Amino acid sequence: PGSFAARRLSCKTTVARIMEEQLQIPVIRADEVAEQFVLKGHLCDDIEKILGPGVYISRETKQLCWKRIRQATFTSTEVENTFRGFLGEVVWPVIHEKIQAMNCFYACVENALLYEVGWEKHCSSVICVWCDPDEAIRRLVEHRGYKREDAEKRLSLQMPAAEKALRSHISINTTNVKVEDLGEHVARIIMHLR
């Protein structure tokens, strides 16, 4: 499969939607797979061991509070890396099964933390969708309601966008690109992969 390496609010979801809707390339969203896998009751105890108490909405039903999980992962780089590594190891096999079941020539895995969890080794091509750090911070503040310092901390825990872009087969910088112009841009790029 191909995959995305991107930072938060870089337009990776928009690019994935274009691939899916306009180019008919199946897309698997890693965050959704991880959440569904965990919601089925898998991994809850392991997640609590890594992140500590307070990650449950309900201990009885093993329902996790994703907001608390996100907050806990930002306490330290060590906690963040341990959690990423753990999810990377257990979620990739589920994604791989989904790809195999699709029986298609192309598939795309949307994942903001592709390099951080080591999934690039499973992909034939990697497309990095990114924007410059100031724009990423602006988008987190304006679109997600983050305080500037929280947005900066969140991005500091990820691999720099420039490094992801250099490691990737294709790089799409969305810093000054209008969303409505992305469709044509993405279609041209994808033609090079075929």
Short mmCIF file of N, CA, C and O in Angstrom, two decimals, residues 4 9-19 22-23 127-131 139 171-190:
data_model
loop_
_atom_site.label_atom_id
_atom_site.label_comp_id
_atom_site.label_asym_id
_atom_site.label_seq_id
_atom_site.Cartn_x
_atom_site.Cartn_y
_atom_site.Cartn_z
N PHE A 4 0.46 7.90 3.93
CA PHE A 4 0.73 9.30 4.20
C PHE A 4 1.57 9.44 5.45
O PHE A 4 1.31 8.77 6.44
N LEU A 9 -3.36 18.66 10.97
CA LEU A 9 -3.93 19.76 10.20
C LEU A 9 -3.08 20.18 9.02
O LEU A 9 -2.97 21.33 8.68
N SER A 10 -2.47 19.23 8.37
CA SER A 10 -1.67 19.51 7.18
C SER A 10 -2.49 19.35 5.91
O SER A 10 -2.00 19.61 4.84
N CYS A 11 -3.73 18.94 6.02
CA CYS A 11 -4.66 18.64 4.92
C CYS A 11 -4.55 17.18 4.47
O CYS A 11 -5.03 16.82 3.42
N LYS A 12 -3.93 16.31 5.27
CA LYS A 12 -3.79 14.91 4.88
C LYS A 12 -5.14 14.24 4.71
O LYS A 12 -5.33 13.45 3.80
N THR A 13 -6.11 14.57 5.56
CA THR A 13 -7.44 13.97 5.44
C THR A 13 -8.12 14.44 4.17
O THR A 13 -8.79 13.65 3.49
N THR A 14 -7.94 15.70 3.81
CA THR A 14 -8.50 16.21 2.56
C THR A 14 -7.88 15.50 1.37
O THR A 14 -8.58 15.08 0.44
N VAL A 15 -6.57 15.32 1.39
CA VAL A 15 -5.88 14.61 0.31
C VAL A 15 -6.37 13.16 0.24
O VAL A 15 -6.65 12.63 -0.84
N ALA A 16 -6.53 12.51 1.39
CA ALA A 16 -7.03 11.13 1.41
C ALA A 16 -8.45 11.06 0.84
O ALA A 16 -8.79 10.15 0.08
N ARG A 17 -9.28 12.04 1.19
CA ARG A 17 -10.65 12.06 0.68
C ARG A 17 -10.66 12.24 -0.85
O ARG A 17 -11.43 11.60 -1.56
N ILE A 18 -9.77 13.08 -1.36
CA ILE A 18 -9.64 13.26 -2.81
C ILE A 18 -9.24 11.94 -3.46
O ILE A 18 -9.80 11.55 -4.49
N MET A 19 -8.27 11.26 -2.87
CA MET A 19 -7.84 9.97 -3.43
C MET A 19 -8.99 8.98 -3.45
O MET A 19 -9.17 8.24 -4.41
N GLN A 22 -12.34 10.96 -5.70
CA GLN A 22 -12.09 11.34 -7.09
C GLN A 22 -11.27 10.32 -7.86
O GLN A 22 -11.44 10.16 -9.06
N LEU A 23 -10.37 9.63 -7.16
CA LEU A 23 -9.47 8.71 -7.84
C LEU A 23 -9.79 7.24 -7.54
O LEU A 23 -9.11 6.35 -8.02
N ILE A 127 3.58 9.26 0.67
CA ILE A 127 3.28 10.64 0.31
C ILE A 127 3.23 11.44 1.60
O ILE A 127 2.46 11.13 2.49
N CYS A 128 4.04 12.48 1.67
CA CYS A 128 4.03 13.35 2.84
C CYS A 128 3.19 14.59 2.52
O CYS A 128 3.51 15.34 1.61
N VAL A 129 2.12 14.78 3.27
CA VAL A 129 1.30 15.98 3.16
C VAL A 129 1.67 16.84 4.35
O VAL A 129 1.56 16.41 5.49
N TRP A 130 2.13 18.06 4.07
CA TRP A 130 2.65 18.87 5.17
C TRP A 130 2.42 20.36 4.93
O TRP A 130 2.06 20.77 3.83
N CYS A 131 2.60 21.11 5.99
CA CYS A 131 2.61 22.56 5.91
C CYS A 131 3.70 23.05 6.86
O CYS A 131 4.16 22.30 7.71
N ARG A 139 -3.30 26.55 12.39
CA ARG A 139 -4.46 25.69 12.14
C ARG A 139 -4.94 25.00 13.41
O ARG A 139 -6.14 24.88 13.64
N SER A 171 6.13 14.57 -1.85
CA SER A 171 5.85 15.57 -0.83
C SER A 171 4.83 16.57 -1.35
O SER A 171 4.99 17.09 -2.46
N ILE A 172 3.79 16.83 -0.57
CA ILE A 172 2.78 17.82 -0.93
C ILE A 172 2.77 18.89 0.16
O ILE A 172 2.32 18.65 1.27
N ASN A 173 3.26 20.07 -0.16
CA ASN A 173 3.26 21.19 0.77
C ASN A 173 1.95 21.95 0.61
O ASN A 173 1.69 22.52 -0.44
N THR A 174 1.14 21.97 1.66
CA THR A 174 -0.17 22.62 1.61
C THR A 174 -0.17 24.00 2.28
O THR A 174 -1.24 24.56 2.50
N THR A 175 1.00 24.54 2.58
CA THR A 175 1.08 25.81 3.30
C THR A 175 0.28 26.91 2.62
O THR A 175 -0.51 27.58 3.24
N ASN A 176 0.48 27.10 1.34
CA ASN A 176 -0.20 28.18 0.63
C ASN A 176 -1.17 27.67 -0.43
O ASN A 176 -1.49 28.39 -1.37
N VAL A 177 -1.63 26.45 -0.28
CA VAL A 177 -2.54 25.85 -1.26
C VAL A 177 -3.96 25.94 -0.74
O VAL A 177 -4.24 25.61 0.41
N LYS A 178 -4.86 26.40 -1.59
CA LYS A 178 -6.27 26.44 -1.23
C LYS A 178 -6.83 25.03 -1.33
O LYS A 178 -6.49 24.28 -2.25
N VAL A 179 -7.71 24.68 -0.41
CA VAL A 179 -8.30 23.33 -0.37
C VAL A 179 -8.95 23.00 -1.72
O VAL A 179 -8.80 21.89 -2.23
N GLU A 180 -9.62 23.98 -2.32
CA GLU A 180 -10.31 23.71 -3.60
C GLU A 180 -9.34 23.42 -4.75
O GLU A 180 -9.73 22.85 -5.76
N ASP A 181 -8.07 23.78 -4.58
CA ASP A 181 -7.07 23.51 -5.62
C ASP A 181 -6.35 22.18 -5.43
O ASP A 181 -5.59 21.76 -6.29
N LEU A 182 -6.59 21.52 -4.31
CA LEU A 182 -5.87 20.28 -4.01
C LEU A 182 -6.23 19.13 -4.95
O LEU A 182 -5.38 18.31 -5.26
N GLY A 183 -7.47 19.03 -5.37
CA GLY A 183 -7.91 17.90 -6.21
C GLY A 183 -7.08 17.72 -7.45
O GLY A 183 -6.56 16.62 -7.72
N GLU A 184 -6.91 18.78 -8.21
CA GLU A 184 -6.13 18.70 -9.44
C GLU A 184 -4.66 18.40 -9.14
O GLU A 184 -4.03 17.60 -9.80
N HIS A 185 -4.15 19.03 -8.10
CA HIS A 185 -2.76 18.82 -7.69
C HIS A 185 -2.51 17.36 -7.31
O HIS A 185 -1.54 16.74 -7.75
N VAL A 186 -3.40 16.79 -6.51
CA VAL A 186 -3.26 15.40 -6.05
C VAL A 186 -3.38 14.44 -7.23
O VAL A 186 -2.61 13.49 -7.35
N ALA A 187 -4.34 14.68 -8.12
CA ALA A 187 -4.53 13.80 -9.28
C ALA A 187 -3.26 13.73 -10.13
O ALA A 187 -2.85 12.65 -10.57
N ARG A 188 -2.59 14.87 -10.35
CA ARG A 188 -1.34 14.89 -11.13
C ARG A 188 -0.26 14.06 -10.44
O ARG A 188 0.46 13.29 -11.06
N ILE A 189 -0.16 14.19 -9.13
CA ILE A 189 0.86 13.47 -8.36
C ILE A 189 0.60 11.98 -8.39
O ILE A 189 1.51 11.17 -8.59
N ILE A 190 -0.63 11.57 -8.20
CA ILE A 190 -0.98 10.15 -8.16
C ILE A 190 -0.72 9.48 -9.50
O ILE A 190 -0.34 8.31 -9.56
#
